[in-house]
Coordinates of C-alpha atoms and ligand atoms in Angstrom, one line a residue:
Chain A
X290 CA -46.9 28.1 -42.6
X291 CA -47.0 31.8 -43.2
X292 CA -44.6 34.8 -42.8
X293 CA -43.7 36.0 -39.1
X294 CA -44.2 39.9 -40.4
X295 CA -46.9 39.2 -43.1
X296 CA -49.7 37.3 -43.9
X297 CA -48.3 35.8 -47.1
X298 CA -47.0 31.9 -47.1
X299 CA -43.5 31.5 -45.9
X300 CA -40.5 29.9 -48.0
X301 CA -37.5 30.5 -45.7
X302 CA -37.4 28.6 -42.5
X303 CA -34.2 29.7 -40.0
X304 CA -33.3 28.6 -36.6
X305 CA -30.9 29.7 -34.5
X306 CA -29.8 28.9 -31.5
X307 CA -29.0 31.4 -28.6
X308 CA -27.7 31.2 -25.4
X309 CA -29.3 27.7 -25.3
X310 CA -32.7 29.0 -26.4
X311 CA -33.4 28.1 -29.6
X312 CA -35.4 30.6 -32.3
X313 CA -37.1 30.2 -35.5
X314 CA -37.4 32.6 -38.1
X315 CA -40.5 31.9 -40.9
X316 CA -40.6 34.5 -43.7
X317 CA -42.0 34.8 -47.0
X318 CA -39.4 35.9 -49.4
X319 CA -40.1 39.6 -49.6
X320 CA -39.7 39.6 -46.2
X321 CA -37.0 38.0 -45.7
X322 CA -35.1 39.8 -48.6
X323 CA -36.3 43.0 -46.5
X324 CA -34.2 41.2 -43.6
X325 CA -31.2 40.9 -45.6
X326 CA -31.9 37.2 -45.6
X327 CA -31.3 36.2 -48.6
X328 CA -29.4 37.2 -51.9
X329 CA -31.4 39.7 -54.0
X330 CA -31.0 37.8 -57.3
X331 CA -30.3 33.7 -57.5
X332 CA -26.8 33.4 -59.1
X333 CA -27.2 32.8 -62.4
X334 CA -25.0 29.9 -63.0
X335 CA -26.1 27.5 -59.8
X336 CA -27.6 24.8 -61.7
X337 CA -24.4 24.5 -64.0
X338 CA -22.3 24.8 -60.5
X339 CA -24.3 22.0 -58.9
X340 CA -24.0 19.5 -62.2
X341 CA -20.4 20.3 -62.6
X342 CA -20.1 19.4 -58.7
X343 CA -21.7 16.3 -59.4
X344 CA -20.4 15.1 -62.1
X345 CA -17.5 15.4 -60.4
X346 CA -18.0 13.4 -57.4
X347 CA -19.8 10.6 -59.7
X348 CA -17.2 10.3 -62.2
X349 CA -13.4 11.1 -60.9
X350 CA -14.2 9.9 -57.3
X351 CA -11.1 7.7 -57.2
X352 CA -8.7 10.1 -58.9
X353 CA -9.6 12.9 -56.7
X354 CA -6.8 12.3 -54.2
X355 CA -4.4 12.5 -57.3
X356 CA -6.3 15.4 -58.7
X357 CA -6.2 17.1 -55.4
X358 CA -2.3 18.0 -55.7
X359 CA -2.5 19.1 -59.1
X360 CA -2.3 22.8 -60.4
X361 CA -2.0 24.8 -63.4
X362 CA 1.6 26.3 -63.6
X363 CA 0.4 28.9 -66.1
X364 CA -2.8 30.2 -64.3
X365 CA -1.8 28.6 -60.3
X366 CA -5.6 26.8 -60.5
X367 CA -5.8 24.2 -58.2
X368 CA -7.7 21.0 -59.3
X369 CA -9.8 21.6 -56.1
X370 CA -10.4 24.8 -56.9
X371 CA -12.2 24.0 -60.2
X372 CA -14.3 21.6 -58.3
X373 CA -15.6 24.2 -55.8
X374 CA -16.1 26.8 -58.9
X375 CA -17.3 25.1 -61.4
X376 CA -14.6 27.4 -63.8
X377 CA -11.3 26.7 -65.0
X378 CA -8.8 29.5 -64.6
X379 CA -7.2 29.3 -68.6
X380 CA -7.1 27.6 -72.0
X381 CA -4.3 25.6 -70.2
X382 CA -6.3 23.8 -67.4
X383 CA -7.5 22.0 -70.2
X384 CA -4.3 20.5 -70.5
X385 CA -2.9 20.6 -67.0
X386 CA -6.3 18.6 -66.3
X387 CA -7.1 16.1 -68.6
X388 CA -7.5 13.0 -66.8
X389 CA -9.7 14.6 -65.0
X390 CA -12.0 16.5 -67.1
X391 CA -12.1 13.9 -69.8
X392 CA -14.7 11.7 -67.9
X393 CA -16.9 14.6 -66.7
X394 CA -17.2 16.0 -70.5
X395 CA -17.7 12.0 -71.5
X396 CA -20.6 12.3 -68.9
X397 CA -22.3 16.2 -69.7
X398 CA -21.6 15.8 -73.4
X399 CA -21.7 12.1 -74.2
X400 CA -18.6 12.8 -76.0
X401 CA -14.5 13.8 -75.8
X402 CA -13.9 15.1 -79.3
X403 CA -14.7 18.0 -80.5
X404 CA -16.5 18.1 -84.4
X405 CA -17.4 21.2 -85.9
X406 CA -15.4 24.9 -86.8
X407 CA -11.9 25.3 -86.5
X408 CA -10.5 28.5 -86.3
X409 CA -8.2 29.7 -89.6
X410 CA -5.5 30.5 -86.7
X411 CA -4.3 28.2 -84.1
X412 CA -2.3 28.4 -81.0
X413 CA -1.5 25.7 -78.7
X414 CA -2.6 27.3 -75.3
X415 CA 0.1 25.8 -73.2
X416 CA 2.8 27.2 -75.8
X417 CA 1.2 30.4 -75.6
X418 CA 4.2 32.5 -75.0
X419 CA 2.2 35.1 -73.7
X420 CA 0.0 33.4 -71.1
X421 CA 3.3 32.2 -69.9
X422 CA 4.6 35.5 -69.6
X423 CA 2.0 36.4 -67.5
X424 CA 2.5 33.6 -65.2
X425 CA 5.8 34.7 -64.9
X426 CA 4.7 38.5 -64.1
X427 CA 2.6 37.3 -61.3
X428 CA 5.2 34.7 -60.0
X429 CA 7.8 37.2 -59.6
X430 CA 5.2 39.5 -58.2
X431 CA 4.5 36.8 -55.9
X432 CA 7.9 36.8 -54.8
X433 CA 8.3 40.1 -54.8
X434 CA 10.6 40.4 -57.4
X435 CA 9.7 43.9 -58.6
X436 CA 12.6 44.2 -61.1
X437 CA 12.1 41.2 -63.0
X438 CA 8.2 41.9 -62.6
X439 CA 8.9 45.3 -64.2
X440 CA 10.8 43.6 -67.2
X441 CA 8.0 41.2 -67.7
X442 CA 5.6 43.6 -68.1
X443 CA 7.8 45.8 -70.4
X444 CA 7.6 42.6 -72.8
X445 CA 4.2 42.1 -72.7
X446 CA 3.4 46.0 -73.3
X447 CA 6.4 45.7 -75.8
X448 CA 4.9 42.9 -77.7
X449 CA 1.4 44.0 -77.5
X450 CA 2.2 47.7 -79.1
X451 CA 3.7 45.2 -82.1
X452 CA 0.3 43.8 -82.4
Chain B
X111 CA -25.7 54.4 -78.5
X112 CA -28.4 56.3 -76.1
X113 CA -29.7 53.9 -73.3
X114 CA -32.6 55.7 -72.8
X115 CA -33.7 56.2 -76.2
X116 CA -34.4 52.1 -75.9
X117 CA -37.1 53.1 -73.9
X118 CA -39.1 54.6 -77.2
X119 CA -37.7 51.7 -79.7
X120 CA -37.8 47.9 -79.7
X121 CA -35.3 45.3 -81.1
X122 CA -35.7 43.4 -84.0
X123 CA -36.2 40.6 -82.5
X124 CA -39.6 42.1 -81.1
X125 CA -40.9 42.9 -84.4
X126 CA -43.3 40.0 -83.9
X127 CA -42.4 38.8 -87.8
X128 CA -40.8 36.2 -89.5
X129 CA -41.5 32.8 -89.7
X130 CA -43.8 30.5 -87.1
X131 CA -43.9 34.2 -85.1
X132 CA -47.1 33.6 -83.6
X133 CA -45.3 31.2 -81.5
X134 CA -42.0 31.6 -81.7
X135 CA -40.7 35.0 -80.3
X136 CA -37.0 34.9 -81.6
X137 CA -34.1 32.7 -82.4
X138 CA -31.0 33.4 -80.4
X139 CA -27.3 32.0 -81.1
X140 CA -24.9 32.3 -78.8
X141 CA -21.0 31.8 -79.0
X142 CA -18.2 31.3 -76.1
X143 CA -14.8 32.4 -77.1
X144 CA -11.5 33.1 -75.2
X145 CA -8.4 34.4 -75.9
X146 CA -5.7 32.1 -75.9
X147 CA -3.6 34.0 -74.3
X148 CA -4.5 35.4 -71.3
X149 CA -6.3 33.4 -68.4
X150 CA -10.7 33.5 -68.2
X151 CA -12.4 36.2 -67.0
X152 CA -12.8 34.6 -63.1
X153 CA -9.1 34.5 -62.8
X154 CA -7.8 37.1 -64.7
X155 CA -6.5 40.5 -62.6
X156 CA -8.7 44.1 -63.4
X157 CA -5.5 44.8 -65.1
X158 CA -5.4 41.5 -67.7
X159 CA -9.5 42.3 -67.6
X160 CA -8.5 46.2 -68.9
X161 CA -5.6 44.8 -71.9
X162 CA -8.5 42.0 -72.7
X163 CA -11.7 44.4 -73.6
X164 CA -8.8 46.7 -75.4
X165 CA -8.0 44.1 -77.1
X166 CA -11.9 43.0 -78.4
X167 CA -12.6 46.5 -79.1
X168 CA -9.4 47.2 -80.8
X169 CA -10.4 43.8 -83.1
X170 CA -14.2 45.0 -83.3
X171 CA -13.1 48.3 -84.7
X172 CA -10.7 46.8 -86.9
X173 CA -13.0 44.1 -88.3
X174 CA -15.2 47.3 -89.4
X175 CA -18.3 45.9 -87.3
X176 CA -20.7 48.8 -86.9
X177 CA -21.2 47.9 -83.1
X178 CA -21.6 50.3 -80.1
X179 CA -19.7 49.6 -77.3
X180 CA -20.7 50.4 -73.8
X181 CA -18.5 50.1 -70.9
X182 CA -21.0 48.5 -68.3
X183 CA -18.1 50.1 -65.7
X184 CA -19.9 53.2 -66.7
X185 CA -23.3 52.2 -66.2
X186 CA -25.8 52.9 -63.4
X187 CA -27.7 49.8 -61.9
X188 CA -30.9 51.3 -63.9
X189 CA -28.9 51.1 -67.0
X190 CA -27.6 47.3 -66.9
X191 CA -30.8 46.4 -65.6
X192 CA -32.7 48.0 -68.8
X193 CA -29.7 45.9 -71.0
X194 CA -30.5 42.9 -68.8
X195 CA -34.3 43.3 -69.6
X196 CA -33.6 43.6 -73.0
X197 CA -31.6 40.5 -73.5
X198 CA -28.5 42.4 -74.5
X199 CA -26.5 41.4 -71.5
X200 CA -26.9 39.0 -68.8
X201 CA -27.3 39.3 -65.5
X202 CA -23.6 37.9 -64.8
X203 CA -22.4 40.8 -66.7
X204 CA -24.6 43.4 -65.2
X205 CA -23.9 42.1 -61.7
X206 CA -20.1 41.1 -62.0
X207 CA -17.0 43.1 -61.2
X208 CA -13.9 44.6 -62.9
X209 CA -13.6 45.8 -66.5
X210 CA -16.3 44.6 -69.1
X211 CA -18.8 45.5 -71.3
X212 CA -21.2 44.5 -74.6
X213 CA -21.3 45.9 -77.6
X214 CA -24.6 46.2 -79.8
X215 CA -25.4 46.3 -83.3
X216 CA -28.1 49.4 -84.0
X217 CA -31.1 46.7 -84.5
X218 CA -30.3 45.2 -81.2
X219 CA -29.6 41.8 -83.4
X220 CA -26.4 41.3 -82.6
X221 CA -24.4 41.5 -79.3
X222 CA -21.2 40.6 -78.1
X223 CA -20.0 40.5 -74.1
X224 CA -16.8 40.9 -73.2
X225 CA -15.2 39.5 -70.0
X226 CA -18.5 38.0 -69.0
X227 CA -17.5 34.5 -67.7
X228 CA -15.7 34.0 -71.1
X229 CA -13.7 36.5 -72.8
X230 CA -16.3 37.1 -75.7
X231 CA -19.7 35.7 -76.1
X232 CA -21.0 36.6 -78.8
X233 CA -25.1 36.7 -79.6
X234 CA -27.3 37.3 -82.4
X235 CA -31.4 37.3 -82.3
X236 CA -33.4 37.4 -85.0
X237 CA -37.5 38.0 -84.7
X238 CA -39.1 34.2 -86.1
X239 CA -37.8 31.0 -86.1
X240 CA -35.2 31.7 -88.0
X241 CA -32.2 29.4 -86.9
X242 CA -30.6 29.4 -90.0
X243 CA -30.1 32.9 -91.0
X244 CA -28.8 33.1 -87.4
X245 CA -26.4 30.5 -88.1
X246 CA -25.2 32.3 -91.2
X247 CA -25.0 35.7 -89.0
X248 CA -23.1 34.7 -86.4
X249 CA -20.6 32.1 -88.4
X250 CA -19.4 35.4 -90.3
X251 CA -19.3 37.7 -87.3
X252 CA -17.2 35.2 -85.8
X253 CA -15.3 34.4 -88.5
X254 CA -14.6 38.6 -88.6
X255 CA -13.3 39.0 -85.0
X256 CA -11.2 35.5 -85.5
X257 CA -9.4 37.6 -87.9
X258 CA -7.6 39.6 -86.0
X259 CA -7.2 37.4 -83.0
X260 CA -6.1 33.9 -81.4
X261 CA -9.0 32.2 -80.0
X262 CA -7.9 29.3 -77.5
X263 CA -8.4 26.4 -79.2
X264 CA -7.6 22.8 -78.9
X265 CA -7.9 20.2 -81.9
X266 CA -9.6 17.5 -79.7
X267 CA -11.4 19.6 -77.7
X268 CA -12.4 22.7 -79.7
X269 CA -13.1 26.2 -78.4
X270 CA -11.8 26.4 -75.1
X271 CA -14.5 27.8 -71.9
X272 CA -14.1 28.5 -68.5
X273 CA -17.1 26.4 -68.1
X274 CA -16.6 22.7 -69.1
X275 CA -20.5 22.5 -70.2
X276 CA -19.5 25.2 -73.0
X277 CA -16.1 23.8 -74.3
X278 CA -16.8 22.3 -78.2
X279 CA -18.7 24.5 -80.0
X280 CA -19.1 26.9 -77.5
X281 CA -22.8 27.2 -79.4
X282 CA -25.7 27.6 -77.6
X283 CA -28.7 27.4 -79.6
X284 CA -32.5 28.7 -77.9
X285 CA -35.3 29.8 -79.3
X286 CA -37.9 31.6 -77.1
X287 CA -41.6 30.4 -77.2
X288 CA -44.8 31.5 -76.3
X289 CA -47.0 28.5 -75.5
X290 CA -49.9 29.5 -73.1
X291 CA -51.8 27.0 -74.2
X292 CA -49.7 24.2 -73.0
X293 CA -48.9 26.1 -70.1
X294 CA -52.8 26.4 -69.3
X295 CA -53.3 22.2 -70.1
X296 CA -50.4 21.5 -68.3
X297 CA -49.2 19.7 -71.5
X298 CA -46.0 21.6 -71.0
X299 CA -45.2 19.3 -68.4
X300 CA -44.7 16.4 -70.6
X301 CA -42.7 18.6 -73.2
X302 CA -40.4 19.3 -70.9
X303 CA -39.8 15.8 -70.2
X304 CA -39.4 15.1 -73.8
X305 CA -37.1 17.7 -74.1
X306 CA -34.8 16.8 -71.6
X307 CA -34.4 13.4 -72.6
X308 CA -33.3 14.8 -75.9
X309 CA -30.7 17.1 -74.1
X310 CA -32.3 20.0 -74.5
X311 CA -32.5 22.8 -71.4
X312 CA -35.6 25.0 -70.8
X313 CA -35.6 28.0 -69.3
X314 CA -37.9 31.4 -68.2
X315 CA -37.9 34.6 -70.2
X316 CA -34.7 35.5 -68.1
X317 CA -33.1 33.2 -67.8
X318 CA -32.2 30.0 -65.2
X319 CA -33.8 30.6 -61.6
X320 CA -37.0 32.7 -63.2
X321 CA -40.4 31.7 -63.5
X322 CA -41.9 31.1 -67.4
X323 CA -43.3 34.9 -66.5
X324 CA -45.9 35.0 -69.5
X325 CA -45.5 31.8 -70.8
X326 CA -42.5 32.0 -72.5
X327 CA -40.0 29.0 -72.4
X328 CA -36.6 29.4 -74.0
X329 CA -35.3 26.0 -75.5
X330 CA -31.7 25.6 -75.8
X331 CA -28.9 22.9 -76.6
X332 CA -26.8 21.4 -73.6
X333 CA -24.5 19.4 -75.1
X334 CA -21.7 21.4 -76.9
X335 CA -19.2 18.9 -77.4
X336 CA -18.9 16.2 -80.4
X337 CA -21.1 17.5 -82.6
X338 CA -20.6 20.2 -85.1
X339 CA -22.9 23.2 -84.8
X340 CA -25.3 22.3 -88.1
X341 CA -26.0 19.0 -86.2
X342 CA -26.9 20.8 -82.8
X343 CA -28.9 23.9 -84.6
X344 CA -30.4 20.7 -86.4
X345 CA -31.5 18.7 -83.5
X346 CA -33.3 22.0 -82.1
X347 CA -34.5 22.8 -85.6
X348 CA -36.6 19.4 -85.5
X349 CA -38.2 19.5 -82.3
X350 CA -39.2 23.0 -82.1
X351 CA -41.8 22.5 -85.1
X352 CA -43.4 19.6 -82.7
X353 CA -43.9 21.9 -79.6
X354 CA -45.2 24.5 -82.2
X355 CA -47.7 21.8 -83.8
X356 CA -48.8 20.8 -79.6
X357 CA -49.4 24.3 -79.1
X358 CA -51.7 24.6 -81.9
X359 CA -53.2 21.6 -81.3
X360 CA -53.9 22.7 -77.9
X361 CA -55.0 26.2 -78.7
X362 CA -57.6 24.7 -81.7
X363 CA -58.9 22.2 -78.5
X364 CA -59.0 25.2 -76.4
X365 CA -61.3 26.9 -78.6
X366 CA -63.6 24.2 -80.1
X367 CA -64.4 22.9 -76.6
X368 CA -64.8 26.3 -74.3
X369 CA -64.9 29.0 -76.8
X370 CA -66.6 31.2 -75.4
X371 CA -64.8 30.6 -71.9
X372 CA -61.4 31.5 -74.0
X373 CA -63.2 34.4 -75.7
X374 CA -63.8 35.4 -72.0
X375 CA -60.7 34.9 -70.5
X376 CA -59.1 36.7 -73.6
X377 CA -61.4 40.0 -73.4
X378 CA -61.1 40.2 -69.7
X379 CA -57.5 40.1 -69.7
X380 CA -57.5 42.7 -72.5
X381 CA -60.2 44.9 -70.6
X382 CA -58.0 44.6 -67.3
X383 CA -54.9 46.1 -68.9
X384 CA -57.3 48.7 -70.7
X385 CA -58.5 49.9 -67.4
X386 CA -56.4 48.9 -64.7
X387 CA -55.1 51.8 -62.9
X388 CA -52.5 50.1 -60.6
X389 CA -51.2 46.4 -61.9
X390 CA -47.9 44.1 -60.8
X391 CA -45.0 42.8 -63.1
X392 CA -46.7 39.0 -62.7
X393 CA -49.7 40.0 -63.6
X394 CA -49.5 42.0 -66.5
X395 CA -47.1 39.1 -68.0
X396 CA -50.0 37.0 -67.5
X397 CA -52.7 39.3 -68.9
X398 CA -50.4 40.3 -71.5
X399 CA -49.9 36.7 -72.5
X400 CA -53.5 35.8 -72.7
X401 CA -54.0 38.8 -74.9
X402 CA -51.2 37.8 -77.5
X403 CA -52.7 34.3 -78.2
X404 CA -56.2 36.1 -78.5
X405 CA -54.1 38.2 -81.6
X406 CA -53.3 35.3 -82.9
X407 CA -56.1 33.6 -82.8
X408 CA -58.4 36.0 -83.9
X409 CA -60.3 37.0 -81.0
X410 CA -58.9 40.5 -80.8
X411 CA -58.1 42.8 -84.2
X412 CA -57.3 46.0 -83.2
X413 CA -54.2 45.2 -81.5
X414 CA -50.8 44.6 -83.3
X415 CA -48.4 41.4 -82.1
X416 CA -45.5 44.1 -82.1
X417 CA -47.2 46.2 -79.5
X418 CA -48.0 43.0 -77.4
X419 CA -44.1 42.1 -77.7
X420 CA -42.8 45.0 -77.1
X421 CA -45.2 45.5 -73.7
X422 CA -43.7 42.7 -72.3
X423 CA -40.5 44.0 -72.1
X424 CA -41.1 47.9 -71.6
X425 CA -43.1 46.9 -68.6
X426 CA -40.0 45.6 -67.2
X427 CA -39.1 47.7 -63.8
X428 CA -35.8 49.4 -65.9
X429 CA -37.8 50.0 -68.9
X430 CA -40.6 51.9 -66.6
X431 CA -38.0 54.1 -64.5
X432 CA -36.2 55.2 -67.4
X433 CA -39.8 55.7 -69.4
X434 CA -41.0 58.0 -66.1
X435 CA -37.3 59.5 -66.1
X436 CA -37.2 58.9 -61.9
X437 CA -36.4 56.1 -59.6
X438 CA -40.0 53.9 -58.5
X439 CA -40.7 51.9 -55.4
X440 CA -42.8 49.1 -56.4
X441 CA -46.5 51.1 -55.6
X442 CA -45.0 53.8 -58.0
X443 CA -44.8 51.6 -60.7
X444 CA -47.5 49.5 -60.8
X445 CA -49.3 52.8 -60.9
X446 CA -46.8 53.6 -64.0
X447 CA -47.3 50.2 -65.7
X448 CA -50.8 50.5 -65.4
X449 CA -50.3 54.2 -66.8
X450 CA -48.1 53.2 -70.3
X451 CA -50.0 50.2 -71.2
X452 CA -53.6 52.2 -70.9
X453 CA -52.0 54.5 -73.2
X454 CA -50.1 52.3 -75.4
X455 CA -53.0 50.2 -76.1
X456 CA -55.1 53.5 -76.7
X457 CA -52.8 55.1 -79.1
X458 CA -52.8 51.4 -80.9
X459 CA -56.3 50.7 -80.9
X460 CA -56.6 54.7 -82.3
X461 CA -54.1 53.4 -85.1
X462 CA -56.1 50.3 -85.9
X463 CA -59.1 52.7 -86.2
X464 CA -57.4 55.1 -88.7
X465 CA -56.1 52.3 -91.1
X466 CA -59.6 50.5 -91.3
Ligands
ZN511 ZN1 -43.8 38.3 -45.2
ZN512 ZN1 -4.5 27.5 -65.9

């Protein structure tokens, strides 16, 4: 089939309907970018989006429920919100997520353990005082708790002029 | 550093030397790392974003490493697209929001994001196969910015990543290839089959969602977790020698059954970007690439494998605004592209001349 406004081959195919008449669109991609149409770039990351999203469905399908009412304390990350994303929100999800992210690295990596370098220093991410911290700062900010926001932040600046 | 003095220069990793170059353009490692404490880049605040890239170039500077940093805040679109086109950034960073940027060694071999979708990703490319060296580059760089900060990592499950498919390692291996003779047979096919049984991804010149513009594949590792990073540069190590091996194979069948149709195709293509006066992206990628395996096979001498590389990329819509100093509709610069390449391969050919 080719374009509506040029003679190239089309690769977008809309149809709308309106006012019970019903209208199709067939444009080559030029012409529909031209349109406004479609995104000017693909996102980068779809294909690791779409696996993640699979592998999700295929290998946690009866935890999901469960998963579903689970969130990060330190970052707020819903479970649900990693599975729409395809990204986890801090080193903590890891934690705050296990049982659910165990089978899906089994399944992209062939593996659960982690071989190679170790960094010299080491800090437990969920004991990270200062990712706690911050999800202090934005609860109290969330609950508009300015003073005890303002304190927070003192700390962290506080602490970070010591580094 | 001054952007638009990349326009005269070309990386290292376009020298077009090193080992296997014919056929292997570069070797590229990658690294993920986060900061353990502050959340990843998607969910951190502009403000978190701002104390993060402090923080990296505070350690950079402190480490001593020699590396330029540029706020991509600060950029124009022309700007992160020239950075884009000359694998120094990706397109996530060029196109994402808040406060980030990448800073650059002065030979363009080394790299290192920050707040692109992990706090630090850290890249160096050498010209060859050369996956080794790389290896030893990149383990010390790391080991340099480690000093002076907490990367969030867990013992079972390594470096953490705001991607699963990175956590491990957070290595990704790639080298990028030139194989337009298995393009041509449609051999490629079947390596790509190969590789992906052996967990390896392949990808265009930039990146996933692009075309092989040119012929060039990038082969990289997927897996990242549960084996160290020897073992994965390893794995990659032993099968790029095979494609390179099926891609001579193919080119030496190529030219002992229809030489004289490749000696054609090869002089046309070079003749075409002699003379053209006007000439597309997509084509010159594909005239360019039939003119780098006549190089290397002989069938063209007066015509270096740098200036072939470095074509490829300075024909890149960025490269040509910046080299014409004004913004181009797409007419404009396939005029321009035409332009530069009649007068690079001029001024080459006139070097080839003078050394003889
Ligand atoms: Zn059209
Ligand atoms: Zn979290």
């Amino acid at each position: 089939m080719t374009c509506q406004r040029c003679s190239r081959e089309a690769s977008v195919h809309l149809s709308e309907t309106v006012d019970g008449q019903r209208r199709e669109l067939h444009l080559c991609g030029p012409c529909a970018r031209k349109a406004g149409l479609t995104p000017p770039d693909p996102p980068p990351n779809a294909a690791l989006e779409a696996i993640v999203d699979h592998l999700i469905v295929q290998h946690v399908g009866e935890l999901v429920g469960e998963l579903a009412r689970t969130s990060c304390p330190l970052c707020g990350l819903k479970f649900m919100d990693f599975r729409t994303g395809g990204r986890l929100g801090c080193p903590n999800d890891y934690e705050a997520f296990t049982p659910g992210l165990l089978p899906l690295l089994r399944a992209a990596h062939g593996a659960s353990r982690h071989v190679g370098k170790i960094p010299r220093k080491r800090t437990p991410p969920s004991r990270s005082p200062r990712l706690r911290l911050r999800a202090r700062l934005r609860e109290a900010i969330s609950r508009e708790e300015y003073e005890l926001a303002a304190a927070i932040r003192d700390q962290l600046r506080q602490e970070d002029a010591d580094q | 550093m001054n952007l638009d003095a990349l326009t005269r220069t070309s990386g290292e990793w376009l020298r077009g030397t090193g080992p296997e170059s014919d056929i292997v353009i570069c070797s590229r490692i990658r690294l993920a790392r986060n900061l353990a404490d502050f959340p990843f880049t998607n969910r951190a605040s502009d403000t978190e974003k701002t104390e993060i890239e402090r923080i990296c170039r505070a350690t950079m500077d402190k480490a001593g490493l020699e590396l330029d940093y540029q706020s991509v805040v600060n950029l124009d679109a022309l700007d992160r697209q020239l950075l884009v086109e000359r694998q120094l950034i990706s397109r996530e960073l060029s196109t994402g929001e808040g406060p980030r940027g990448v800073a650059i060694g002065p030979r363009e071999n080394v790299s290192v994001m920050v707040n692109e979708e992990d706090h630090l990703r850290i890249q160096v490319m050498n010209s060859g196969f050369s996956l080794a060296d790389v290896w030893e580059q990149i383990n010390t760089l790391d080991d340099q910015i480690e000093e002076y900060l907490h990367y969030a990592f867990n013992p079972q499950l390594g470096y953490l990543t705001a991607c699963p498919t990175n956590v491990g390692t957070g290595i990704r291996v790639g080298v990028m290839l030139h194989l337009p003779a298995l393009a041509n047979t449609k051999q490629i096919e079947k390596v790509f089959r190969a590789l992906h049984k052996l967990n390896l991804a392949v990808r265009g010149l930039y990146g996933e969602g692009t075309q092989a513009d040119g012929d060039f594949y990038q082969i990289s590792n997927q897996q990242t977790l549960g084996k160290s990073e020897r073992e994965l540069i390893r794995n990659l190590s032993e099968v790029v020698p095979q494609i390179i091996n099926y891609e001579r194979q193919a080119r030496q069948e190529w030219i002992g059954q229809r030489r004289q149709h490749l000696h054609d195709q090869v002089s046309r293509a070079y003749g075409v970007l002699k003379t053209a006066h006007t000439i597309s992206s997509s084509e010159t990628m594909h005239l360019l690439s039939s003119v780098r395996m006549g190089v290397n096979l002989g069938l063209i001498d007066d015509l270096e494998i740098r200036t072939v590389n470095e074509l490829f990329i300075h024909t890149q819509p960025a490269h040509l605004q910046k080299i014409q100093g004004e913004p181009l509709e797409v007419d404009e610069r396939n005029i321009a592209r035409a332009g530069y390449i009649r007068r690079r391969l001029a001024s080459d050919n006139q070097a080839a001349e003078e050394r003889e």
